[in-house]
XYZ file of C-alpha atoms in Angstrom:
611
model
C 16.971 -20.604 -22.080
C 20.098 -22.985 -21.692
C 22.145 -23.741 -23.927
C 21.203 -26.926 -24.337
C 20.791 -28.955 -27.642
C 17.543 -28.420 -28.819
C 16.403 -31.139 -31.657
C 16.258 -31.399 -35.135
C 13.446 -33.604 -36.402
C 14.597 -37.464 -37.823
C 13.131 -38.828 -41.024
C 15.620 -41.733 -40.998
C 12.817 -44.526 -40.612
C 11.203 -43.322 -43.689
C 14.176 -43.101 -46.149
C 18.365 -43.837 -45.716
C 18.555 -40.369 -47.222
C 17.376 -37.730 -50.560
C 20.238 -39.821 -52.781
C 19.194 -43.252 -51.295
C 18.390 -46.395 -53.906
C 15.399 -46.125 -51.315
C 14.003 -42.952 -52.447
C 14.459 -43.465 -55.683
C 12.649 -46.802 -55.782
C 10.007 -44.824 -53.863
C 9.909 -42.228 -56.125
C 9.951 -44.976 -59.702
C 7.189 -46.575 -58.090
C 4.818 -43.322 -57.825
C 5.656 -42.940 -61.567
C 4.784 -47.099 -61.900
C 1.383 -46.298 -59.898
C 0.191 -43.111 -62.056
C 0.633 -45.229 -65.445
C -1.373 -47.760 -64.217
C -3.868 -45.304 -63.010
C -3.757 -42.979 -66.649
C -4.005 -46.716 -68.032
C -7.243 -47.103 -65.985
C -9.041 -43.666 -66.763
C -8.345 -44.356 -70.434
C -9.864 -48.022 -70.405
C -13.047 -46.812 -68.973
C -13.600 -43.768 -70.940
C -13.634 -41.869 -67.316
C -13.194 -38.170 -68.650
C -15.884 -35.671 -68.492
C -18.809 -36.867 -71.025
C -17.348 -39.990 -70.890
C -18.901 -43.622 -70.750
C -21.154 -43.954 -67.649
C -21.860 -47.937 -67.015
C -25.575 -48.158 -66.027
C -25.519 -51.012 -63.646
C -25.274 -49.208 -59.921
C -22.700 -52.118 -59.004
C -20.924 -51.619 -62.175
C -20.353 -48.092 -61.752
C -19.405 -48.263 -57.979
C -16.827 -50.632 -59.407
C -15.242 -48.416 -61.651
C -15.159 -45.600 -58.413
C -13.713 -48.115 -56.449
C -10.812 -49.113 -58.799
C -10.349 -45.283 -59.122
C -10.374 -44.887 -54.934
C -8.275 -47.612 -54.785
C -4.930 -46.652 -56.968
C -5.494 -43.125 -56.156
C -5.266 -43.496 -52.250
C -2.094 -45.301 -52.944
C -0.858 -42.460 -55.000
C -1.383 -39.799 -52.603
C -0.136 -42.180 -49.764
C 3.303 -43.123 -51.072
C 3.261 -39.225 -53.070
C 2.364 -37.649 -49.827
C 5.227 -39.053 -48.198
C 8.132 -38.397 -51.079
C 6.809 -34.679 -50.638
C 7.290 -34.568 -46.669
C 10.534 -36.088 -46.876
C 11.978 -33.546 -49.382
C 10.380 -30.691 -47.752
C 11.685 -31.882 -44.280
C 15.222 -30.715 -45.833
C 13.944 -27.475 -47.878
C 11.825 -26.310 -44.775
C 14.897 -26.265 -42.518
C 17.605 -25.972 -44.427
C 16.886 -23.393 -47.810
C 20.827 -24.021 -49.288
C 19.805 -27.405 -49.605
C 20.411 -27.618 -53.642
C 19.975 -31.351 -53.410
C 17.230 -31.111 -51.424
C 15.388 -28.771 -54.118
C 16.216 -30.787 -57.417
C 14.452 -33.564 -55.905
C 11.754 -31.431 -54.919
C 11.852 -30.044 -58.277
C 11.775 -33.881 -59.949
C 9.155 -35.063 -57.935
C 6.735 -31.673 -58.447
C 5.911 -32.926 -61.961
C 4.720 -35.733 -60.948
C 2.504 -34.690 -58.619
C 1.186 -32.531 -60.749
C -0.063 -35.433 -62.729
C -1.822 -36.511 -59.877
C -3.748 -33.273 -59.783
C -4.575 -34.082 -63.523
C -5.814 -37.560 -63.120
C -7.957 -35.822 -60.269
C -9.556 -33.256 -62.693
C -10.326 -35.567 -64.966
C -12.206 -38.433 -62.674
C -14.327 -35.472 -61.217
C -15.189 -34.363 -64.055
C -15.994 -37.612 -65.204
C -18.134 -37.617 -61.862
C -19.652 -34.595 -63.151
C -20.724 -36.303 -65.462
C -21.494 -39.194 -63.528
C -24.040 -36.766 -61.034
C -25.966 -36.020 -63.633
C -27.712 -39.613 -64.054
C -29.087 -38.805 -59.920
C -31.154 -41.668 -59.359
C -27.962 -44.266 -60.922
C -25.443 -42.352 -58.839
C -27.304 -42.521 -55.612
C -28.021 -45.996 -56.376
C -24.338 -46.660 -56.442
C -23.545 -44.711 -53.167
C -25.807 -46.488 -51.639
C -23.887 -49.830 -52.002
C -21.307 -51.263 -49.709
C -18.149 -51.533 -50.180
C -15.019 -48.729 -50.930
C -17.534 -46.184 -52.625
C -20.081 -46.212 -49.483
C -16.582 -45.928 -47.536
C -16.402 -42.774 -49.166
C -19.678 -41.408 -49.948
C -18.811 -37.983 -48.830
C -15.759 -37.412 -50.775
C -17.471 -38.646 -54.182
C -20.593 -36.685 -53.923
C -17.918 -33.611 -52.977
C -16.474 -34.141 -55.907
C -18.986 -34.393 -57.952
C -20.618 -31.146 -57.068
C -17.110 -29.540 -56.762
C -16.692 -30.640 -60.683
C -19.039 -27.717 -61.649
C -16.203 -25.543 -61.426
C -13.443 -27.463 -63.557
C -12.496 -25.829 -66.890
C -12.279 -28.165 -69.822
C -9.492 -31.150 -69.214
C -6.819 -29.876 -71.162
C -7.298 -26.715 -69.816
C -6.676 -27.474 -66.086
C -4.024 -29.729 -67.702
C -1.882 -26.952 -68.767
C -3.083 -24.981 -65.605
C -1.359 -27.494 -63.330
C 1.751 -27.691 -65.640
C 1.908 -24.140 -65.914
C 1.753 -23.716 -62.079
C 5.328 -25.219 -61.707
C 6.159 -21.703 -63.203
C 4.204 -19.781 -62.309
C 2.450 -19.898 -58.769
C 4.947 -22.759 -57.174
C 7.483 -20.746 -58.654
C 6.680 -17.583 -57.252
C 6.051 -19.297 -53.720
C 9.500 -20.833 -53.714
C 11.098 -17.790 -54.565
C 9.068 -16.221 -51.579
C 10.595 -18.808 -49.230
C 13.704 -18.560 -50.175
C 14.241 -14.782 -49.707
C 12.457 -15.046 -46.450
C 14.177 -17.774 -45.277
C 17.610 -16.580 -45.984
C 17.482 -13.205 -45.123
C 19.694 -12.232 -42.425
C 19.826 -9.133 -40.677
C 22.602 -6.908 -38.452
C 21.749 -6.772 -35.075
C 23.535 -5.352 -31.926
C 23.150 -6.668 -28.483
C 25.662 -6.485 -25.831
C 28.037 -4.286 -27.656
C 28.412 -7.456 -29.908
C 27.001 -7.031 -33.723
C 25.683 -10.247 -35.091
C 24.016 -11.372 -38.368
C 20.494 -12.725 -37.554
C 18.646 -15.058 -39.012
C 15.193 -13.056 -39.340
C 13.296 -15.718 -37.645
C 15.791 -15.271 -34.750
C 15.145 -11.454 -34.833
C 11.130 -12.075 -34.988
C 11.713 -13.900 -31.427
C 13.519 -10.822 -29.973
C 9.710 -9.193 -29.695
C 9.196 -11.487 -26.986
C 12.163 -9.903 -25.310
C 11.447 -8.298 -22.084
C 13.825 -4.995 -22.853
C 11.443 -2.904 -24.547
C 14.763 -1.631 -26.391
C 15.971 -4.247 -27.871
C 11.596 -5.365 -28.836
C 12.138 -2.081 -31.076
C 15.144 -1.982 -32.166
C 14.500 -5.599 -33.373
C 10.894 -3.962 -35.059
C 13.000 -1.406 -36.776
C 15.668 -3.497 -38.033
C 13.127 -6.044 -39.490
C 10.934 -3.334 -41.001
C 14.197 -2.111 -42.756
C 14.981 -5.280 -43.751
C 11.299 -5.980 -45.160
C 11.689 -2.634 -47.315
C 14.734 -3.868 -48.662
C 13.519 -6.778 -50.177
C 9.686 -6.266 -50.938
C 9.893 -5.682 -54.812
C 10.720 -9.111 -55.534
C 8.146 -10.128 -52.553
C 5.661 -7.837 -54.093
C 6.354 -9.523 -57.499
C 5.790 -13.115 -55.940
C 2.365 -11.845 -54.284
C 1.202 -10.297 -57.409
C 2.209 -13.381 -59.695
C 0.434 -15.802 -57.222
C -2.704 -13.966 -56.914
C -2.742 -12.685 -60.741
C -2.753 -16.818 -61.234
C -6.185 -17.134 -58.823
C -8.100 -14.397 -59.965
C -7.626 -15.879 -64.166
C -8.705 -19.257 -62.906
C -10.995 -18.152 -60.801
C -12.848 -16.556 -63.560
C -12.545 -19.306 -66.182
C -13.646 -21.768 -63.769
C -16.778 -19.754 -62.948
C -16.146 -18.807 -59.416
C -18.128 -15.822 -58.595
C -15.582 -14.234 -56.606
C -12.449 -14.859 -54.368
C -14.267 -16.286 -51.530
C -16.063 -18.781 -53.342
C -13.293 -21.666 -53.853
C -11.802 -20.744 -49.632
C -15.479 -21.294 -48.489
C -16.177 -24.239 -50.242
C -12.642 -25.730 -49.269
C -13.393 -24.919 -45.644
C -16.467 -26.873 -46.089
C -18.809 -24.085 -44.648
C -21.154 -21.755 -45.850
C -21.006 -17.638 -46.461
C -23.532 -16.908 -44.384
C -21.558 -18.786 -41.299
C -18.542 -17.214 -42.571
C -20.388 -13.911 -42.003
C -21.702 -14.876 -38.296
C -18.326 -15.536 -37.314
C -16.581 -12.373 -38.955
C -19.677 -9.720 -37.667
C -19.157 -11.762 -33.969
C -15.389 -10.924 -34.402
C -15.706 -7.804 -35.367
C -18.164 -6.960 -32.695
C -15.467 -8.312 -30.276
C -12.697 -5.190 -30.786
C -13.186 -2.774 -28.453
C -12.947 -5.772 -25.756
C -9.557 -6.860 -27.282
C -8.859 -3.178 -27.056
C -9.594 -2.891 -23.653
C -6.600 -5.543 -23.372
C -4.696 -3.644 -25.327
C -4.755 -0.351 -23.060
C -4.816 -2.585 -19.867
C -1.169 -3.982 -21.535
C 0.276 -1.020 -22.301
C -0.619 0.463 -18.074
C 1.097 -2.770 -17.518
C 4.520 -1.704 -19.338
C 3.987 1.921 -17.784
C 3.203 3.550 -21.088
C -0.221 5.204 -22.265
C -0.537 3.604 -25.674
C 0.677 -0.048 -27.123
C 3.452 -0.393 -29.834
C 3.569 -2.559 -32.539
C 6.823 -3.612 -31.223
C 5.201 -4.605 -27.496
C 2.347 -6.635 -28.512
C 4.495 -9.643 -27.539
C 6.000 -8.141 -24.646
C 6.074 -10.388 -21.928
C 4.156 -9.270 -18.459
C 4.058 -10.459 -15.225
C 6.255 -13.155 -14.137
C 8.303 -13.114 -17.021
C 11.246 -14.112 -15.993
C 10.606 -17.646 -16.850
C 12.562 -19.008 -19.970
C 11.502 -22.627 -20.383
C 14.484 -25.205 -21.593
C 13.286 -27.637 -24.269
C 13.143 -30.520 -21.675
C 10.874 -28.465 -19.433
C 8.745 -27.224 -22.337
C 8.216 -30.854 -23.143
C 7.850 -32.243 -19.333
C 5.511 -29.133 -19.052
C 3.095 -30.415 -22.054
C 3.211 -33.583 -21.009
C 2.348 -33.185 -17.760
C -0.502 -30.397 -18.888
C -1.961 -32.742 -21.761
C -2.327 -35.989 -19.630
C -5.032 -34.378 -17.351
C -7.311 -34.261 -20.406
C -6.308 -37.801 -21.838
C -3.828 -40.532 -21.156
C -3.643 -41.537 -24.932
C -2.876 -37.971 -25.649
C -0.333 -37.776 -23.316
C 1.309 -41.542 -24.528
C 1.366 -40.623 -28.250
C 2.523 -36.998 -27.826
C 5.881 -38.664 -25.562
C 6.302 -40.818 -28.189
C 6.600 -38.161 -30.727
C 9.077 -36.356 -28.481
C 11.023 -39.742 -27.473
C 11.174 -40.320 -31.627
C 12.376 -36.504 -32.634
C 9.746 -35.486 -34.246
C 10.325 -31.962 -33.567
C 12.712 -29.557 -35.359
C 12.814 -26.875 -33.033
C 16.304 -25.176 -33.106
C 16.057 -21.865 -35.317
C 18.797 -21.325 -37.446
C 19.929 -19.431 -40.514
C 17.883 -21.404 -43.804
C 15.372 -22.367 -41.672
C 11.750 -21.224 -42.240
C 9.802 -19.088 -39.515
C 6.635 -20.245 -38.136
C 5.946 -23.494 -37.129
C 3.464 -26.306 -38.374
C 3.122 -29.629 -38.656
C 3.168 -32.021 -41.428
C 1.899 -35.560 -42.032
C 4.214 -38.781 -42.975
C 1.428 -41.093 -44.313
C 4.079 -44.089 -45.327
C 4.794 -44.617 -41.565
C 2.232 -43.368 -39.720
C 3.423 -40.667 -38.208
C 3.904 -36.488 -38.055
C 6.976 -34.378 -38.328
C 6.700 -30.783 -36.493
C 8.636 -27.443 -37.204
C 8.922 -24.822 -34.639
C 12.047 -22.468 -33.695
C 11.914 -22.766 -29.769
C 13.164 -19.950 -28.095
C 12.294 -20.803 -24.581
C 9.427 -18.412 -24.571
C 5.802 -19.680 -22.854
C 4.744 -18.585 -26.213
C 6.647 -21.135 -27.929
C 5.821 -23.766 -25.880
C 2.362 -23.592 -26.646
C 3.042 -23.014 -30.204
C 4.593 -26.395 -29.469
C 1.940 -27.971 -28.078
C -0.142 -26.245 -30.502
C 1.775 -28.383 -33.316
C 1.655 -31.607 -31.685
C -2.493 -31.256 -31.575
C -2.059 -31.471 -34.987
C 0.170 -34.319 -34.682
C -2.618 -36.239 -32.449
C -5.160 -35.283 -35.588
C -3.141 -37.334 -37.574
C -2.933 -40.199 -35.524
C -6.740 -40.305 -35.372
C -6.934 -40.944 -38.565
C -4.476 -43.517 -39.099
C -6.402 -46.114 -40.755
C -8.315 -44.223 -43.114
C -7.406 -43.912 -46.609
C -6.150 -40.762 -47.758
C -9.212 -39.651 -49.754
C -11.171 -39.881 -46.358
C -8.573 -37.695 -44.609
C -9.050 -34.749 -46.235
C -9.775 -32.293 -43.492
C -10.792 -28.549 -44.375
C -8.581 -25.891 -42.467
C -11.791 -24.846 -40.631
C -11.675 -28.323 -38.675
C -7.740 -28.505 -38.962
C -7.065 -26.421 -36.017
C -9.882 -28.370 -33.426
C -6.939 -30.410 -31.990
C -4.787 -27.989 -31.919
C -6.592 -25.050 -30.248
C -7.842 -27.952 -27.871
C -4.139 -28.605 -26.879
C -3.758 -24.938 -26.073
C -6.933 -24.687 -24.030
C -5.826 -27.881 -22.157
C -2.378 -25.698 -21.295
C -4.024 -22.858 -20.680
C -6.222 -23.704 -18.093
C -4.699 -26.014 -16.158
C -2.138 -23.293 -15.051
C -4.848 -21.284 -14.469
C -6.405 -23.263 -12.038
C -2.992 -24.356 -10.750
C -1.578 -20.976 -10.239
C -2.138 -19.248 -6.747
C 0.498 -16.188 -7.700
C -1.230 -12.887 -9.048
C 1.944 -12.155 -11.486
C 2.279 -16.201 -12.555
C -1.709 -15.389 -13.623
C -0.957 -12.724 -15.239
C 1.378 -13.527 -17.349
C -0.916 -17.078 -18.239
C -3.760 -15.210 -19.007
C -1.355 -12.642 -21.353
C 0.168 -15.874 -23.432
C -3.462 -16.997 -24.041
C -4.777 -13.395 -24.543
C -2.271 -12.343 -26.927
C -2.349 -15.591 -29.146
C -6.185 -14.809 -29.359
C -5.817 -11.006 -29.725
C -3.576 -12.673 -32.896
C -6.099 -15.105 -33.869
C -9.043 -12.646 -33.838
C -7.774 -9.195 -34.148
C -4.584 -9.655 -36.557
C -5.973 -12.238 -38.651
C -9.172 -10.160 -39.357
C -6.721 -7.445 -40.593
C -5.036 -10.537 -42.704
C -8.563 -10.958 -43.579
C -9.003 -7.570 -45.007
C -6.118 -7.034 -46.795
C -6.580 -10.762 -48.772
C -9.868 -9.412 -49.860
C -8.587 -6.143 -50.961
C -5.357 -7.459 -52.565
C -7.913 -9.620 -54.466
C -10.237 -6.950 -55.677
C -7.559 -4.753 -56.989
C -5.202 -6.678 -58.712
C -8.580 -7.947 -60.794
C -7.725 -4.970 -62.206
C -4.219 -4.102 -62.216
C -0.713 -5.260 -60.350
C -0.371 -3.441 -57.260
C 2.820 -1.685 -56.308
C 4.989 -2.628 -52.741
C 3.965 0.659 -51.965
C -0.269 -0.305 -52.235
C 0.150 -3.455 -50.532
C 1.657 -1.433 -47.584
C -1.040 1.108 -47.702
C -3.792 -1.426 -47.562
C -2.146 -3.726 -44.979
C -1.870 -0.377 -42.332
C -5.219 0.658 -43.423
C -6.471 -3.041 -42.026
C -4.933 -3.048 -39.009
C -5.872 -0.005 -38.510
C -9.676 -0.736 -38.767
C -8.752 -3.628 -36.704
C -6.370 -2.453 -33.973
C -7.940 0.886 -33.563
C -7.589 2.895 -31.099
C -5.477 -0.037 -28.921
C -2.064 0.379 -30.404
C -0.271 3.429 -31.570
C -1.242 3.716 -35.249
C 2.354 5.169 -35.854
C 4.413 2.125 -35.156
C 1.905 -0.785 -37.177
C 3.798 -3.422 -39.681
C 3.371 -2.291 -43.207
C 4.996 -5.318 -44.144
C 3.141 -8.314 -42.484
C 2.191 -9.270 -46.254
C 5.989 -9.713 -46.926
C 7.268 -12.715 -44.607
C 3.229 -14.266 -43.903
C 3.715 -17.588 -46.461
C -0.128 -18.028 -45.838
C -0.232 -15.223 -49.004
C 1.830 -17.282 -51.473
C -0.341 -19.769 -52.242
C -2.189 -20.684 -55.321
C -4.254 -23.784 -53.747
C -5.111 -21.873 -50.924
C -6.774 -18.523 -50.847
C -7.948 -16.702 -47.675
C -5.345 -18.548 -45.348
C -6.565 -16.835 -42.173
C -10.266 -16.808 -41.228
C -10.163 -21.145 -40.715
C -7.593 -19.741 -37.536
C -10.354 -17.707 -36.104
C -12.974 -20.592 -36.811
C -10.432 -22.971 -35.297
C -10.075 -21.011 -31.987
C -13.928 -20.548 -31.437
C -14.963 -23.801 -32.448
C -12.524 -25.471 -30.180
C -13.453 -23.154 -27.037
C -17.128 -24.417 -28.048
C -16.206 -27.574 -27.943
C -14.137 -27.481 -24.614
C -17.208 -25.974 -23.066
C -19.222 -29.378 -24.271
C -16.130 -31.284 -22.329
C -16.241 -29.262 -19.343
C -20.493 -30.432 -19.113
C -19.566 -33.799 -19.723
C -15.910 -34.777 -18.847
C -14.630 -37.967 -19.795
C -17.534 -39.434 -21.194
C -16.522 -36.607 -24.405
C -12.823 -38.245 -24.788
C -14.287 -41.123 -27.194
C -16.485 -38.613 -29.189
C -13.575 -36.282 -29.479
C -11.508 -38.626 -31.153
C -13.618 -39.852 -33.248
C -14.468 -36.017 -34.232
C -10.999 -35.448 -35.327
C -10.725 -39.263 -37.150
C -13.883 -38.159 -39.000
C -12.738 -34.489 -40.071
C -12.466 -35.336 -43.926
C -15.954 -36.960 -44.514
C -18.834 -34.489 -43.420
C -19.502 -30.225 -43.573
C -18.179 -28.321 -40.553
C -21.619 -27.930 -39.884
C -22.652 -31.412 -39.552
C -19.816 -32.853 -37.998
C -20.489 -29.426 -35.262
C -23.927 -30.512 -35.091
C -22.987 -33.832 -33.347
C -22.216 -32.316 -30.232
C -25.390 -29.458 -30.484
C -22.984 -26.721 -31.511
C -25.208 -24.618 -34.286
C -22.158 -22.314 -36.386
C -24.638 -20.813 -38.670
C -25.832 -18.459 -35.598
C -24.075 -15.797 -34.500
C -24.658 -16.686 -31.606
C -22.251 -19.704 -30.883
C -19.245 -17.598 -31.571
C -20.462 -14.577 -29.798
C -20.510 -17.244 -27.175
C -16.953 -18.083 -27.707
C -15.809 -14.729 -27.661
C -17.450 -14.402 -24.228
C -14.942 -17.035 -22.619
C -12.181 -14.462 -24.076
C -13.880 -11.746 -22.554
C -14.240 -13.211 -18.878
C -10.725 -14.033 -19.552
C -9.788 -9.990 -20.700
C -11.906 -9.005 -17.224
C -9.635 -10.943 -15.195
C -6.381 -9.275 -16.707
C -7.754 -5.965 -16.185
C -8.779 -6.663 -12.462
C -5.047 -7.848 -11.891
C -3.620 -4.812 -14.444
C -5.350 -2.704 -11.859
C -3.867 -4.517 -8.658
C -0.382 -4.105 -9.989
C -0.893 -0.411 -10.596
C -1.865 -0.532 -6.982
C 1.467 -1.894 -6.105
């Protein structure tokens, strides 16, 4: 990579700055809009056992005023949060940055409040059927959102009492935010020695994480080592923050009659347990193929076993380092054979920086993409380090993007996508990428090293995040019971990817402490932040194989797929194109287009080693 400028994102349409008379009108008038809406519950009684009016059109007049201020809320809420975390996300010494952050967390905690206590007032509401169907059934906002209010009225079974999940979401600013903030701040300000060249330099650890793309297998594990020191430096505190956060889930969880850890994940990903379990015994079923890539990998780099430190080592034409204009001429070009509107809207969101891509020290690792709902528009985070990998993890993150601008248009309420269907555009992106080069490509190494980006990102998505899997349940289970030390949470995260893994990497050099930096573990909303990525990837290589059958015709019912994402079941929504994700089947079909895929590799591992 050049050393070209590579972008930091712009927020300045949305507000002159944090300290701006802007903001803080923005921010009075959120406070202005929940008053009016506490004003609201407390005029019509709406708490749980509350006043129920009996007239259908009554009562779908009192959801409506309800749908009404609260979509505002979240709208103009929504987009004080993305703002502020535009600054903490990239830049962790930010002070100014966080006491904002820290100002405007109360108040969206009283949005969570005023949530609890209209569902439970829907609760309440549910339990008259034949008057609550009645006013469903009527036109106007509350048809508009049908799916969300007979959600949350089912959802409501599992609310403690309203002053308890009061003082839960108050108590959360403490506790579980707390603990998640602390987490992000270690991790994102931990910097590490590093020697290259002769030269010793202080890394940011998301600039040592890219080094495993590196082609010197040297510096890959010297880079492993020094972050696994690094890790084991800091993981009491980390282990603290994992054990606060998860303590917090497993009390609620229990006095809000959840029958187990997976119960709240499985209902949020709008799916079922016993397609949960077809997709996890299909995965599982799947690991001695992505084993067989493993081996055929490690021939590849002229050893007899994979490292940890070489599962992103690049192979075959690797000498390819992409600039950021090329990345983004690359996905432009690559997108606009699927769909000319994809192509348009994902230039504009490179043409309007968008995209903070530059790592630096402060930043946080990863990458994702967030929603600006004031404006219309998406904000992306990446660290670009020239890598094919990152470009796709770039184009990966603008899918997401394109999600978003589906559903401008819809109120917030009917946005509400589960993480399950979250990833469709994104994985569809990928694919897009993916093959297109394949077919392009007429250069044995050049397919190679394709085929590796996309089989490594899968070997990630299927193999890794079932170990992620595994260790989330475990972590669960046992600290039911007790806190569990830095050393435990070590043990069972190499016992996972060792079940996992197997006999395809070198069970002497795994990552003891993926639990550490992985933010997907320091959440208190959001259990069981991995198996939606594994539903993601197979549902969207189902649903490219419905686009290959029926080409453009699909582009209209794509889109309106993604704009429809927050009002049905994964299920349902699935079942519009014939896709059946309760049977095992449909993934195992999946899975088979990553097989066919892991044949190829090994037929052109074995042509190399032919010379």
């Amino acid at each position: 990579m050049t050393d070209e400028t590579i972008p930091h994102w712009d927020l300045s349409n949305v507000f002159p700055g944090p300290e701006s008379q802007e903001f803080a009108d923005a921010t009075a008038q959120v406070r202005t809009m929940l008053d009016d809406l506490d004003q609201y519950l407390a005029a019509g009684q709406i708490a749980r056992g509350g006043a129920v009016p009996q007239d259908p059109a009554r009562l779908a007049q009192t959801i409506a005023g309800y749908l009404g201020r609260m979509n505002a809320i979240l709208r103009l809420g929504a987009t004080l949060r993305a703002y502020l975390s535009s600054f903490v996300s990239t830049n962790s010494y930010d002070n100014t940055a966080r006491k904002l952050m820290s100002e405007l967390e109360p108040l969206l905690v009283q949005i969570q409040r005023q949530q609890v206590r209209f569902d439970g007032w829907l609760g309440t509401v549910a339990e008259q059927a034949e008057l609550f169907q009645a006013a469903l059934a009527l036109e106007g906002p509350v048809w508009e959102h049908r799916f969300f209010v007979a959600e949350s009225a089912e959802q409501s079974r599992y609310l403690m009492s309203e002053a308890e999940e009061a003082l839960a979401a108050e108590l959360s600013l403490s506790g579980g935010r707390a603990w998640s903030k602390l987490q992000g701040t270690v991790t994102s300000q931990l910097k590490v020695p590093f020697e290259r060249a002769g030269k010793v330099e202080e890394l940011p650890i998301t600039v040592l994480q890219n080094l495993r793309s590196d082609a010197d297998e040297d510096v890959r594990r010297r880079a492993h080592e020094a972050e696994i020191a690094a890790w084991a430096n800091m993981c009491e505190p980390l282990a603290a923050c994992l054990n606060g956060i998860k303590g917090t889930t497993v009390t609620l969880n229990r006095r809000r009659g959840r029958t187990d850890a997976l119960h709240e994940p499985i209902d949020q990903a709008r799916i079922d347990r016993d397609t949960l379990e077809a997709m996890l015994g299909a995965m599982a079923d799947s690991f001695p193929m992505f084993r067989r890539y493993f081996r055929a990998k490690a021939r590849l780099l002229g050893k007899e076993t994979l490292a940890w430190w070489d599962l992103f080592a690049p192979v075959g034409k690797s000498e390819k380092r992409y600039t950021y204009a090329e990345a983004r001429d690359f996905i432009l070009a690559n997108l606009g054979t699927f769909s000319q509107r994809l192509a348009s809207f994902t230039k504009r969101a490179f043409d309007h920086n968008w995209i903070d891509a530059e790592p630096r020290n402060g930043k946080r690792g990863g990458a994702f993409c967030m929603g600006v709902p004031a404006v219309d528009e998406s904000r992306i985070l990446c660290n670009f380090d020239g890598s094919l990998g990152q470009v796709s993890t770039l184009a990966h993150e603008l899918g997401h993007a394109y999600h978003n601008e589906c559903q401008v248009g819809k109120a917030m309420l009917q946005r509400r996508t589960p993480m399950t269907l979250a990833e469709t555009a994104s994985i569809f992106n990928e694919t897009i990428i993916v093959d297109a080069l394949l077919a392009e490509t007429g250069d044995a190494g050049e397919e190679l090293s394709i085929l590796e980006e996309f089989l490594n990102g899968a070997a990630q998505v299927i193999v890794d995040i079932y170990s992620r899997y595994l260790f989330e349940k475990e972590v669960f289970e046992r600290r039911a019971g007790a806190e569990l030390s830095a050393d435990d949470l070590c043990e069972i995260m190499v016992r996972a990817q060792k079940e996992t893994y197997g006999d395809g990497l070198d069970q002497d050099t795994l990552h003891p402490y993926m639990w550490a930096w992985k933010p997907h573990y320091y959440r208190t909303d959001l259990s069981f932040y991995n198996f939606p990525y594994a539903f993601g990837l197979l549902f969207g290589l189902g649903l490219y194989a419905v686009y290959q059958q029926r080409g453009a015709g699909f582009l209209p019912e794509y889109d309106e797929l993604l704009r429809s994402t927050g009002e049905g079941t994964a299920a349902d929504l699935a079942g519009r194109f014939g896709l059946d994700i309760r049977q095992r089947a449909f993934w195992e079909d999946s899975l088979t287009v990553i097989g066919h895929r892991i044949e190829r590799y090994e037929e052109l591992q074995r042509l190399d080693e032919r010379g």
